[in-house]
PDB file of C-alpha atoms and ligand atoms in Angstrom:
ATOM      1  CA  UNK A 243      17.425 -62.077  25.236  1.00 49.00           C
ATOM      2  CA  UNK A 244      18.708 -58.848  26.650  1.00 54.00           C
ATOM      3  CA  UNK A 245      22.546 -58.077  26.224  1.00 64.00           C
ATOM      4  CA  UNK A 246      24.123 -57.669  29.535  1.00 79.00           C
ATOM      5  CA  UNK A 247      25.954 -54.207  29.354  1.00 87.00           C
ATOM      6  CA  UNK A 248      30.642 -54.428  29.937  1.00 95.00           C
ATOM      7  CA  UNK A 249      30.624 -52.194  32.468  1.00 97.00           C
ATOM      8  CA  UNK A 250      34.813 -52.341  33.258  1.00 97.00           C
ATOM      9  CA  UNK A 251      36.792 -53.269  30.643  1.00 96.00           C
ATOM     10  CA  UNK A 252      40.476 -53.379  31.067  1.00 96.00           C
ATOM     11  CA  UNK A 253      39.988 -51.832  34.592  1.00 96.00           C
ATOM     12  CA  UNK A 254      38.595 -48.154  32.645  1.00 98.00           C
ATOM     13  CA  UNK A 255      34.420 -47.845  33.252  1.00 98.00           C
ATOM     14  CA  UNK A 256      31.850 -46.344  30.495  1.00 97.00           C
ATOM     15  CA  UNK A 257      32.957 -42.755  31.471  1.00 97.00           C
ATOM     16  CA  UNK A 258      36.597 -43.215  31.746  1.00 98.00           C
ATOM     17  CA  UNK A 259      36.885 -43.609  35.282  1.00 98.00           C
ATOM     18  CA  UNK A 260      38.829 -46.437  37.263  1.00 98.00           C
ATOM     19  CA  UNK A 261      37.015 -48.484  39.606  1.00 98.00           C
ATOM     20  CA  UNK A 262      38.636 -46.021  42.996  1.00 98.00           C
ATOM     21  CA  UNK A 263      38.163 -42.786  41.105  1.00 98.00           C
ATOM     22  CA  UNK A 264      35.147 -39.903  41.862  1.00 98.00           C
ATOM     23  CA  UNK A 265      33.130 -37.890  39.447  1.00 98.00           C
ATOM     24  CA  UNK A 266      34.606 -34.092  39.359  1.00 98.00           C
ATOM     25  CA  UNK A 267      32.768 -31.850  42.100  1.00 98.00           C
ATOM     26  CA  UNK A 268      32.512 -28.398  41.581  1.00 98.00           C
ATOM     27  CA  UNK A 269      31.232 -26.435  44.625  1.00 98.00           C
ATOM     28  CA  UNK A 270      30.183 -22.814  44.542  1.00 98.00           C
ATOM     29  CA  UNK A 271      29.277 -21.100  48.197  1.00 97.00           C
ATOM     30  CA  UNK A 272      26.686 -18.242  48.897  1.00 97.00           C
ATOM     31  CA  UNK A 273      24.764 -18.301  45.108  1.00 98.00           C
ATOM     32  CA  UNK A 274      21.313 -17.547  46.869  1.00 98.00           C
ATOM     33  CA  UNK A 275      20.831 -14.099  47.974  1.00 98.00           C
ATOM     34  CA  UNK A 276      17.541 -14.456  50.048  1.00 97.00           C
ATOM     35  CA  UNK A 277      19.120 -17.692  51.555  1.00 98.00           C
ATOM     36  CA  UNK A 278      20.623 -17.324  55.043  1.00 98.00           C
ATOM     37  CA  UNK A 279      23.001 -19.901  53.326  1.00 98.00           C
ATOM     38  CA  UNK A 280      23.696 -21.769  49.947  1.00 98.00           C
ATOM     39  CA  UNK A 281      25.476 -23.647  47.752  1.00 98.00           C
ATOM     40  CA  UNK A 282      25.510 -24.977  44.046  1.00 98.00           C
ATOM     41  CA  UNK A 283      27.329 -28.786  43.350  1.00 98.00           C
ATOM     42  CA  UNK A 284      27.810 -30.832  40.439  1.00 98.00           C
ATOM     43  CA  UNK A 285      29.026 -34.455  41.031  1.00 98.00           C
ATOM     44  CA  UNK A 286      29.456 -35.461  37.370  1.00 98.00           C
ATOM     45  CA  UNK A 287      25.973 -35.032  35.764  1.00 98.00           C
ATOM     46  CA  UNK A 288      24.233 -34.251  38.923  1.00 98.00           C
ATOM     47  CA  UNK A 289      23.528 -30.994  39.433  1.00 98.00           C
ATOM     48  CA  UNK A 290      22.263 -29.456  42.836  1.00 99.00           C
ATOM     49  CA  UNK A 291      21.499 -26.573  44.664  1.00 98.00           C
ATOM     50  CA  UNK A 292      21.091 -26.559  48.285  1.00 99.00           C
ATOM     51  CA  UNK A 293      19.418 -23.622  50.350  1.00 99.00           C
ATOM     52  CA  UNK A 294      19.546 -23.247  54.429  1.00 98.00           C
ATOM     53  CA  UNK A 295      16.885 -20.928  56.060  1.00 98.00           C
ATOM     54  CA  UNK A 296      17.063 -19.974  59.862  1.00 96.00           C
ATOM     55  CA  UNK A 297      17.442 -20.666  62.606  1.00 98.00           C
ATOM     56  CA  UNK A 298      13.957 -18.698  62.518  1.00 98.00           C
ATOM     57  CA  UNK A 299      10.335 -18.960  64.037  1.00 96.00           C
ATOM     58  CA  UNK A 300       8.461 -22.254  63.670  1.00 96.00           C
ATOM     59  CA  UNK A 301       5.095 -22.284  61.455  1.00 92.00           C
ATOM     60  CA  UNK A 302       2.925 -24.557  62.248  1.00 93.00           C
ATOM     61  CA  UNK A 303       3.851 -23.539  66.122  1.00 94.00           C
ATOM     62  CA  UNK A 304       2.514 -27.137  67.350  1.00 96.00           C
ATOM     63  CA  UNK A 305       5.869 -28.406  65.969  1.00 97.00           C
ATOM     64  CA  UNK A 306       8.371 -26.496  68.164  1.00 97.00           C
ATOM     65  CA  UNK A 307      10.456 -28.210  70.728  1.00 97.00           C
ATOM     66  CA  UNK A 308      11.182 -26.731  73.552  1.00 97.00           C
ATOM     67  CA  UNK A 309      14.875 -27.246  74.256  1.00 97.00           C
ATOM     68  CA  UNK A 310      15.833 -27.439  70.885  1.00 98.00           C
ATOM     69  CA  UNK A 311      15.747 -26.211  67.295  1.00 98.00           C
ATOM     70  CA  UNK A 312      13.727 -28.964  64.484  1.00 98.00           C
ATOM     71  CA  UNK A 313      15.505 -29.810  61.012  1.00 98.00           C
ATOM     72  CA  UNK A 314      13.804 -30.027  57.995  1.00 98.00           C
ATOM     73  CA  UNK A 315      14.702 -31.106  54.869  1.00 98.00           C
ATOM     74  CA  UNK A 316      13.207 -31.260  51.833  1.00 98.00           C
ATOM     75  CA  UNK A 317      14.733 -33.208  48.872  1.00 98.00           C
ATOM     76  CA  UNK A 318      12.949 -32.342  45.822  1.00 98.00           C
ATOM     77  CA  UNK A 319      13.629 -33.109  41.786  1.00 98.00           C
ATOM     78  CA  UNK A 320      12.865 -30.755  39.012  1.00 98.00           C
ATOM     79  CA  UNK A 321      10.587 -32.299  36.447  1.00 97.00           C
ATOM     80  CA  UNK A 322      13.484 -31.771  33.986  1.00 97.00           C
ATOM     81  CA  UNK A 323      15.872 -33.436  36.072  1.00 97.00           C
ATOM     82  CA  UNK A 324      15.849 -37.010  34.700  1.00 96.00           C
ATOM     83  CA  UNK A 325      15.072 -38.430  31.199  1.00 94.00           C
ATOM     84  CA  UNK A 326      11.486 -38.962  31.497  1.00 94.00           C
ATOM     85  CA  UNK A 327       9.912 -35.998  32.787  1.00 95.00           C
ATOM     86  CA  UNK A 328       9.118 -36.135  36.431  1.00 93.00           C
ATOM     87  CA  UNK A 329       4.991 -35.435  37.473  1.00 94.00           C
ATOM     88  CA  UNK A 330       6.061 -32.604  39.918  1.00 94.00           C
ATOM     89  CA  UNK A 331       5.628 -32.702  43.175  1.00 94.00           C
ATOM     90  CA  UNK A 332       6.632 -34.902  46.493  1.00 95.00           C
ATOM     91  CA  UNK A 333       6.628 -38.558  46.018  1.00 97.00           C
ATOM     92  CA  UNK A 334       7.625 -41.702  48.213  1.00 97.00           C
ATOM     93  CA  UNK A 335      11.288 -41.803  46.991  1.00 97.00           C
ATOM     94  CA  UNK A 336      11.402 -37.915  47.588  1.00 98.00           C
ATOM     95  CA  UNK A 337       9.776 -38.516  51.431  1.00 98.00           C
ATOM     96  CA  UNK A 338      12.779 -41.393  51.577  1.00 98.00           C
ATOM     97  CA  UNK A 339      15.151 -39.160  50.562  1.00 98.00           C
ATOM     98  CA  UNK A 340      14.275 -36.037  52.471  1.00 98.00           C
ATOM     99  CA  UNK A 341      14.583 -38.380  55.776  1.00 98.00           C
ATOM    100  CA  UNK A 342      17.526 -40.184  55.270  1.00 98.00           C
ATOM    101  CA  UNK A 343      19.185 -36.629  54.016  1.00 98.00           C
ATOM    102  CA  UNK A 344      17.718 -34.787  57.368  1.00 98.00           C
ATOM    103  CA  UNK A 345      19.180 -37.893  59.813  1.00 98.00           C
ATOM    104  CA  UNK A 346      22.676 -37.640  58.098  1.00 98.00           C
ATOM    105  CA  UNK A 347      23.164 -33.662  58.953  1.00 98.00           C
ATOM    106  CA  UNK A 348      21.020 -33.747  62.363  1.00 98.00           C
ATOM    107  CA  UNK A 349      23.832 -35.581  64.091  1.00 98.00           C
ATOM    108  CA  UNK A 350      26.416 -32.501  63.669  1.00 98.00           C
ATOM    109  CA  UNK A 351      23.849 -29.821  64.002  1.00 98.00           C
ATOM    110  CA  UNK A 352      24.020 -27.933  67.509  1.00 98.00           C
ATOM    111  CA  UNK A 353      20.502 -27.545  68.029  1.00 98.00           C
ATOM    112  CA  UNK A 354      19.992 -27.272  71.422  1.00 98.00           C
ATOM    113  CA  UNK A 355      21.389 -23.490  70.727  1.00 98.00           C
ATOM    114  CA  UNK A 356      17.923 -22.621  69.418  1.00 98.00           C
ATOM    115  CA  UNK A 357      15.235 -23.609  70.876  1.00 97.00           C
ATOM    116  CA  UNK A 358      11.627 -23.053  69.679  1.00 97.00           C
ATOM    117  CA  UNK A 359      12.920 -22.400  66.063  1.00 98.00           C
ATOM    118  CA  UNK A 360      13.450 -24.251  62.985  1.00 98.00           C
ATOM    119  CA  UNK A 361      16.182 -24.966  60.859  1.00 98.00           C
ATOM    120  CA  UNK A 362      14.759 -25.594  57.267  1.00 98.00           C
ATOM    121  CA  UNK A 363      16.769 -26.988  54.590  1.00 99.00           C
ATOM    122  CA  UNK A 364      16.029 -26.747  50.596  1.00 98.00           C
ATOM    123  CA  UNK A 365      17.463 -29.202  48.393  1.00 98.00           C
ATOM    124  CA  UNK A 366      16.197 -29.087  44.354  1.00 98.00           C
ATOM    125  CA  UNK A 367      17.888 -31.403  42.012  1.00 98.00           C
ATOM    126  CA  UNK A 368      18.392 -29.890  38.595  1.00 98.00           C
ATOM    127  CA  UNK A 369      19.927 -32.547  36.535  1.00 98.00           C
ATOM    128  CA  UNK A 370      20.419 -36.156  38.225  1.00 98.00           C
ATOM    129  CA  UNK A 371      22.965 -38.836  37.326  1.00 98.00           C
ATOM    130  CA  UNK A 372      22.510 -41.253  39.845  1.00 98.00           C
ATOM    131  CA  UNK A 373      24.294 -40.154  44.009  1.00 98.00           C
ATOM    132  CA  UNK A 374      21.930 -37.167  43.697  1.00 98.00           C
ATOM    133  CA  UNK A 375      20.936 -37.818  47.731  1.00 98.00           C
ATOM    134  CA  UNK A 376      24.677 -37.350  48.122  1.00 98.00           C
ATOM    135  CA  UNK A 377      25.272 -34.656  46.111  1.00 98.00           C
ATOM    136  CA  UNK A 378      22.182 -33.071  48.220  1.00 99.00           C
ATOM    137  CA  UNK A 379      23.538 -33.591  51.484  1.00 99.00           C
ATOM    138  CA  UNK A 380      27.254 -32.557  50.757  1.00 99.00           C
ATOM    139  CA  UNK A 381      25.815 -28.698  49.180  1.00 99.00           C
ATOM    140  CA  UNK A 382      23.409 -29.186  52.183  1.00 99.00           C
ATOM    141  CA  UNK A 383      26.400 -29.005  54.428  1.00 98.00           C
ATOM    142  CA  UNK A 384      28.167 -26.304  53.205  1.00 98.00           C
ATOM    143  CA  UNK A 385      25.003 -24.389  52.598  1.00 98.00           C
ATOM    144  CA  UNK A 386      24.602 -24.640  56.832  1.00 98.00           C
ATOM    145  CA  UNK A 387      27.808 -23.639  57.536  1.00 98.00           C
ATOM    146  CA  UNK A 388      27.396 -20.515  55.034  1.00 98.00           C
ATOM    147  CA  UNK A 389      24.535 -19.546  56.573  1.00 98.00           C
ATOM    148  CA  UNK A 390      26.659 -19.604  60.060  1.00 97.00           C
ATOM    149  CA  UNK A 391      24.626 -22.882  62.129  1.00 98.00           C
ATOM    150  CA  UNK A 392      26.777 -23.850  64.642  1.00 98.00           C
ATOM    151  CA  UNK A 393      28.102 -27.179  63.642  1.00 98.00           C
ATOM    152  CA  UNK A 394      30.216 -30.267  65.047  1.00 98.00           C
ATOM    153  CA  UNK A 395      31.698 -30.884  62.103  1.00 98.00           C
ATOM    154  CA  UNK A 396      30.633 -31.053  57.836  1.00 98.00           C
ATOM    155  CA  UNK A 397      29.153 -33.782  56.504  1.00 98.00           C
ATOM    156  CA  UNK A 398      30.661 -35.541  53.513  1.00 98.00           C
ATOM    157  CA  UNK A 399      28.993 -38.131  51.778  1.00 98.00           C
ATOM    158  CA  UNK A 400      29.829 -40.070  48.708  1.00 98.00           C
ATOM    159  CA  UNK A 401      28.795 -44.059  47.095  1.00 98.00           C
ATOM    160  CA  UNK A 402      30.379 -47.353  46.140  1.00 98.00           C
ATOM    161  CA  UNK A 403      28.463 -49.569  44.242  1.00 98.00           C
ATOM    162  CA  UNK A 404      28.947 -53.047  42.735  1.00 98.00           C
ATOM    163  CA  UNK A 405      29.229 -53.818  38.601  1.00 98.00           C
ATOM    164  CA  UNK A 406      30.665 -56.484  37.026  1.00 97.00           C
ATOM    165  CA  UNK A 407      31.442 -57.761  40.334  1.00 97.00           C
ATOM    166  CA  UNK A 408      33.619 -55.451  41.040  1.00 98.00           C
ATOM    167  CA  UNK A 409      33.703 -52.652  44.096  1.00 98.00           C
ATOM    168  CA  UNK A 410      33.281 -49.240  42.737  1.00 98.00           C
ATOM    169  CA  UNK A 411      33.802 -45.665  43.775  1.00 98.00           C
ATOM    170  CA  UNK A 412      30.794 -42.930  42.992  1.00 98.00           C
ATOM    171  CA  UNK A 413      28.684 -44.890  40.282  1.00 98.00           C
ATOM    172  CA  UNK A 414      27.172 -43.038  37.876  1.00 98.00           C
ATOM    173  CA  UNK A 415      23.188 -43.627  36.257  1.00 97.00           C
ATOM    174  CA  UNK A 416      23.887 -46.681  34.556  1.00 97.00           C
ATOM    175  CA  UNK A 417      25.878 -47.965  37.297  1.00 97.00           C
ATOM    176  CA  UNK A 418      23.681 -47.575  39.529  1.00 97.00           C
ATOM    177  CA  UNK A 419      20.598 -48.697  37.678  1.00 95.00           C
ATOM    178  CA  UNK A 420      21.500 -51.608  36.082  1.00 96.00           C
ATOM    179  CA  UNK A 421      24.783 -52.683  38.299  1.00 97.00           C
ATOM    180  CA  UNK A 422      24.278 -55.122  41.210  1.00 97.00           C
ATOM    181  CA  UNK A 423      24.501 -52.834  44.332  1.00 98.00           C
ATOM    182  CA  UNK A 424      24.619 -49.335  45.638  1.00 98.00           C
ATOM    183  CA  UNK A 425      25.661 -47.837  48.827  1.00 98.00           C
ATOM    184  CA  UNK A 426      25.587 -44.151  49.632  1.00 98.00           C
ATOM    185  CA  UNK A 427      27.247 -43.601  53.103  1.00 98.00           C
ATOM    186  CA  UNK A 428      27.489 -39.813  54.585  1.00 98.00           C
ATOM    187  CA  UNK A 429      30.193 -38.897  57.546  1.00 98.00           C
ATOM    188  CA  UNK A 430      31.730 -36.375  59.864  1.00 98.00           C
ATOM    189  CA  UNK A 431      35.456 -35.845  59.096  1.00 98.00           C
ATOM    190  CA  UNK A 432      36.611 -37.870  62.073  1.00 97.00           C
ATOM    191  CA  UNK A 433      34.636 -41.444  60.696  1.00 97.00           C
ATOM    192  CA  UNK A 434      31.516 -41.056  62.189  1.00 98.00           C
ATOM    193  CA  UNK A 435      28.807 -42.922  59.997  1.00 98.00           C
ATOM    194  CA  UNK A 436      25.525 -40.717  59.784  1.00 98.00           C
ATOM    195  CA  UNK A 437      24.083 -42.442  57.006  1.00 98.00           C
ATOM    196  CA  UNK A 438      24.491 -46.141  55.845  1.00 98.00           C
ATOM    197  CA  UNK A 439      22.273 -47.476  52.949  1.00 98.00           C
ATOM    198  CA  UNK A 440      22.021 -50.256  50.427  1.00 97.00           C
ATOM    199  CA  UNK A 441      20.556 -51.692  47.557  1.00 96.00           C
ATOM    200  CA  UNK A 442      21.090 -55.006  45.864  1.00 97.00           C
ATOM    201  CA  UNK A 443      23.754 -57.942  46.881  1.00 97.00           C
ATOM    202  CA  UNK A 444      27.083 -57.685  47.821  1.00 98.00           C
ATOM    203  CA  UNK A 445      29.075 -59.986  50.131  1.00 98.00           C
ATOM    204  CA  UNK A 446      31.262 -59.261  54.098  1.00 97.00           C
ATOM    205  CA  UNK A 447      34.273 -58.709  52.410  1.00 98.00           C
ATOM    206  CA  UNK A 448      32.810 -56.516  49.444  1.00 98.00           C
ATOM    207  CA  UNK A 449      31.002 -54.395  51.888  1.00 98.00           C
ATOM    208  CA  UNK A 450      33.483 -54.380  53.817  1.00 98.00           C
ATOM    209  CA  UNK A 451      35.612 -52.873  50.561  1.00 98.00           C
ATOM    210  CA  UNK A 452      32.500 -50.459  49.607  1.00 98.00           C
ATOM    211  CA  UNK A 453      32.820 -49.112  52.947  1.00 98.00           C
ATOM    212  CA  UNK A 454      36.487 -48.528  52.787  1.00 98.00           C
ATOM    213  CA  UNK A 455      36.290 -47.116  48.876  1.00 98.00           C
ATOM    214  CA  UNK A 456      33.012 -44.267  50.117  1.00 98.00           C
ATOM    215  CA  UNK A 457      34.727 -43.240  53.285  1.00 98.00           C
ATOM    216  CA  UNK A 458      37.912 -42.194  50.869  1.00 98.00           C
ATOM    217  CA  UNK A 459      35.448 -40.801  48.473  1.00 98.00           C
ATOM    218  CA  UNK A 460      33.626 -38.931  51.607  1.00 98.00           C
ATOM    219  CA  UNK A 461      37.368 -37.344  52.744  1.00 98.00           C
ATOM    220  CA  UNK A 462      38.265 -36.141  49.184  1.00 98.00           C
ATOM    221  CA  UNK A 463      35.033 -33.898  49.359  1.00 98.00           C
ATOM    222  CA  UNK A 464      35.510 -33.001  52.413  1.00 98.00           C
ATOM    223  CA  UNK A 465      38.916 -31.009  51.220  1.00 98.00           C
ATOM    224  CA  UNK A 466      36.785 -29.812  48.395  1.00 98.00           C
ATOM    225  CA  UNK A 467      33.981 -28.237  50.915  1.00 98.00           C
ATOM    226  CA  UNK A 468      36.449 -27.436  53.706  1.00 98.00           C
ATOM    227  CA  UNK A 469      38.481 -25.406  51.080  1.00 98.00           C
ATOM    228  CA  UNK A 470      35.516 -23.695  49.172  1.00 97.00           C
ATOM    229  CA  UNK A 471      34.326 -22.651  52.934  1.00 97.00           C
ATOM    230  CA  UNK A 472      37.695 -21.005  54.050  1.00 96.00           C
ATOM    231  CA  UNK A 473      38.172 -19.375  49.997  1.00 95.00           C
ATOM    232  CA  UNK A 474      34.912 -17.774  50.147  1.00 92.00           C
ATOM    233  CA  UNK A 475      35.284 -16.271  53.918  1.00 87.00           C
ATOM    234  CA  UNK A 476      38.760 -15.653  53.490  1.00 87.00           C
ATOM    235  CA  UNK A 477      37.786 -13.622  50.520  1.00 83.00           C
ATOM    236  CA  UNK A 478      34.792 -11.640  52.720  1.00 81.00           C
ATOM    237  CA  UNK A 479      37.371 -10.961  55.500  1.00 80.00           C
ATOM    238  CA  UNK A 480      39.765  -9.410  52.803  1.00 83.00           C
ATOM    239  CA  UNK A 481      36.977  -7.336  51.089  1.00 83.00           C
ATOM    240  CA  UNK A 482      36.178  -6.173  54.741  1.00 82.00           C
ATOM    241  CA  UNK A 483      39.422  -4.896  55.539  1.00 82.00           C
ATOM    242  CA  UNK A 484      39.264  -2.730  52.221  1.00 83.00           C
ATOM    243  CA  UNK A 485      36.210  -1.135  53.471  1.00 82.00           C
ATOM    244  CA  UNK A 486      37.701  -0.327  56.430  1.00 82.00           C
ATOM    245  CA  UNK A 487      40.995   0.935  55.434  1.00 82.00           C
ATOM    246  CA  UNK A 488      38.849   2.943  53.179  1.00 77.00           C
ATOM    247  CA  UNK A 489      36.731   4.803  55.479  1.00 71.00           C
TER     248      UNK A 489
HETATM  249  O1  CDP B 229      19.583 -40.123  42.812  1.00 81.48           O
HETATM  250  P1  CDP B 229      19.741 -41.360  44.473  1.00 81.48           P
HETATM  251  O2  CDP B 229      21.125 -42.428  43.332  1.00 81.48           O
HETATM  252  O3  CDP B 229      20.540 -40.624  45.371  1.00 81.48           O
HETATM  253  O4  CDP B 229      18.835 -42.042  44.356  1.00 81.48           O
HETATM  254  P2  CDP B 229      17.835 -43.273  43.136  1.00 81.48           P
HETATM  255  O5  CDP B 229      16.881 -43.769  43.923  1.00 81.48           O
HETATM  256  O6  CDP B 229      19.340 -44.506  43.820  1.00 81.48           O
HETATM  257  O7  CDP B 229      17.597 -43.239  41.686  1.00 81.48           O
HETATM  258  C1  CDP B 229      19.339 -43.623  41.559  1.00 81.48           C
HETATM  259  C2  CDP B 229      19.064 -42.155  39.563  1.00 81.48           C
HETATM  260  O8  CDP B 229      17.791 -43.126  39.362  1.00 81.48           O
HETATM  261  C3  CDP B 229      18.574 -41.075  39.927  1.00 81.48           C
HETATM  262  O9  CDP B 229      19.723 -40.205  40.388  1.00 81.48           O
HETATM  263  C4  CDP B 229      18.268 -40.857  38.310  1.00 81.48           C
HETATM  264  O10 CDP B 229      19.434 -40.296  37.329  1.00 81.48           O
HETATM  265  C5  CDP B 229      17.420 -42.051  38.316  1.00 81.48           C
HETATM  266  N1  CDP B 229      15.992 -41.635  38.805  1.00 81.48           N
HETATM  267  C6  CDP B 229      15.220 -40.859  37.436  1.00 81.48           C
HETATM  268  O11 CDP B 229      15.818 -40.979  36.522  1.00 81.48           O
HETATM  269  N2  CDP B 229      14.056 -41.225  37.524  1.00 81.48           N
HETATM  270  C7  CDP B 229      13.359 -40.801  38.919  1.00 81.48           C
HETATM  271  N3  CDP B 229      12.432 -41.090  38.715  1.00 81.48           N
HETATM  272  C8  CDP B 229      14.620 -41.426  39.943  1.00 81.48           C
HETATM  273  C9  CDP B 229      15.690 -41.796  39.600  1.00 81.48           C
END
């Protein structure tokens, strides 16, 4: 018989976190010179990079929409991002994650400003440790803002899970793979949910608690996303002022 993993002991999880604690986050804006907007983001051991191109001409042309821009999102996991080498190229999982991530971001993008064009979002997962879709959405949201794409707001994303019959914030790989449930969400700062998925089983009460906790995670991430964008653009503004003063 398999040994059962104990995920939580005296209120502390395998990686030392409390049940309502997310993993440390690191965000960097404007990391790629050739993209219109970009972001490198870490959520614990997840490392992702997002690149945004556009609005630009649509190829193939028949995909263009007369009244708005289309949004494309490609989620890709590097073959070296997981423990067992992943076969390169798209698979069922990456199609699903690309679709739900695009749908999580689309409601805030003002696509009607750019008819007949496309906004392309690429997310590359360099290192995976559960929650890569949420990390990708967080990075893509910042990269869209960095590209100057008009949006109603940023989007922030985080998951809650269930392990040892307890609801935990931001599950890492062991908790995600061997736990009882995983519920990733994405939302606007105003609390509008744009992504809600769930694997596994929770009672109605547990799902309410998970939603509450994941929303708290999103709010913390939003503050971080907002701060890095403000820091970046105030730095650029200061640099421009100094250049103007020299001229
Ligand atoms: O990454 P996310 O939680 O959004 O998606 P998932 O399908 O629930 O995958 C959970 C985790 O399983 C990933 O983040 C990886 O750490 C791992 N995984 C893997 O090791 N090999 C794969 N081919 C796919 C996922």
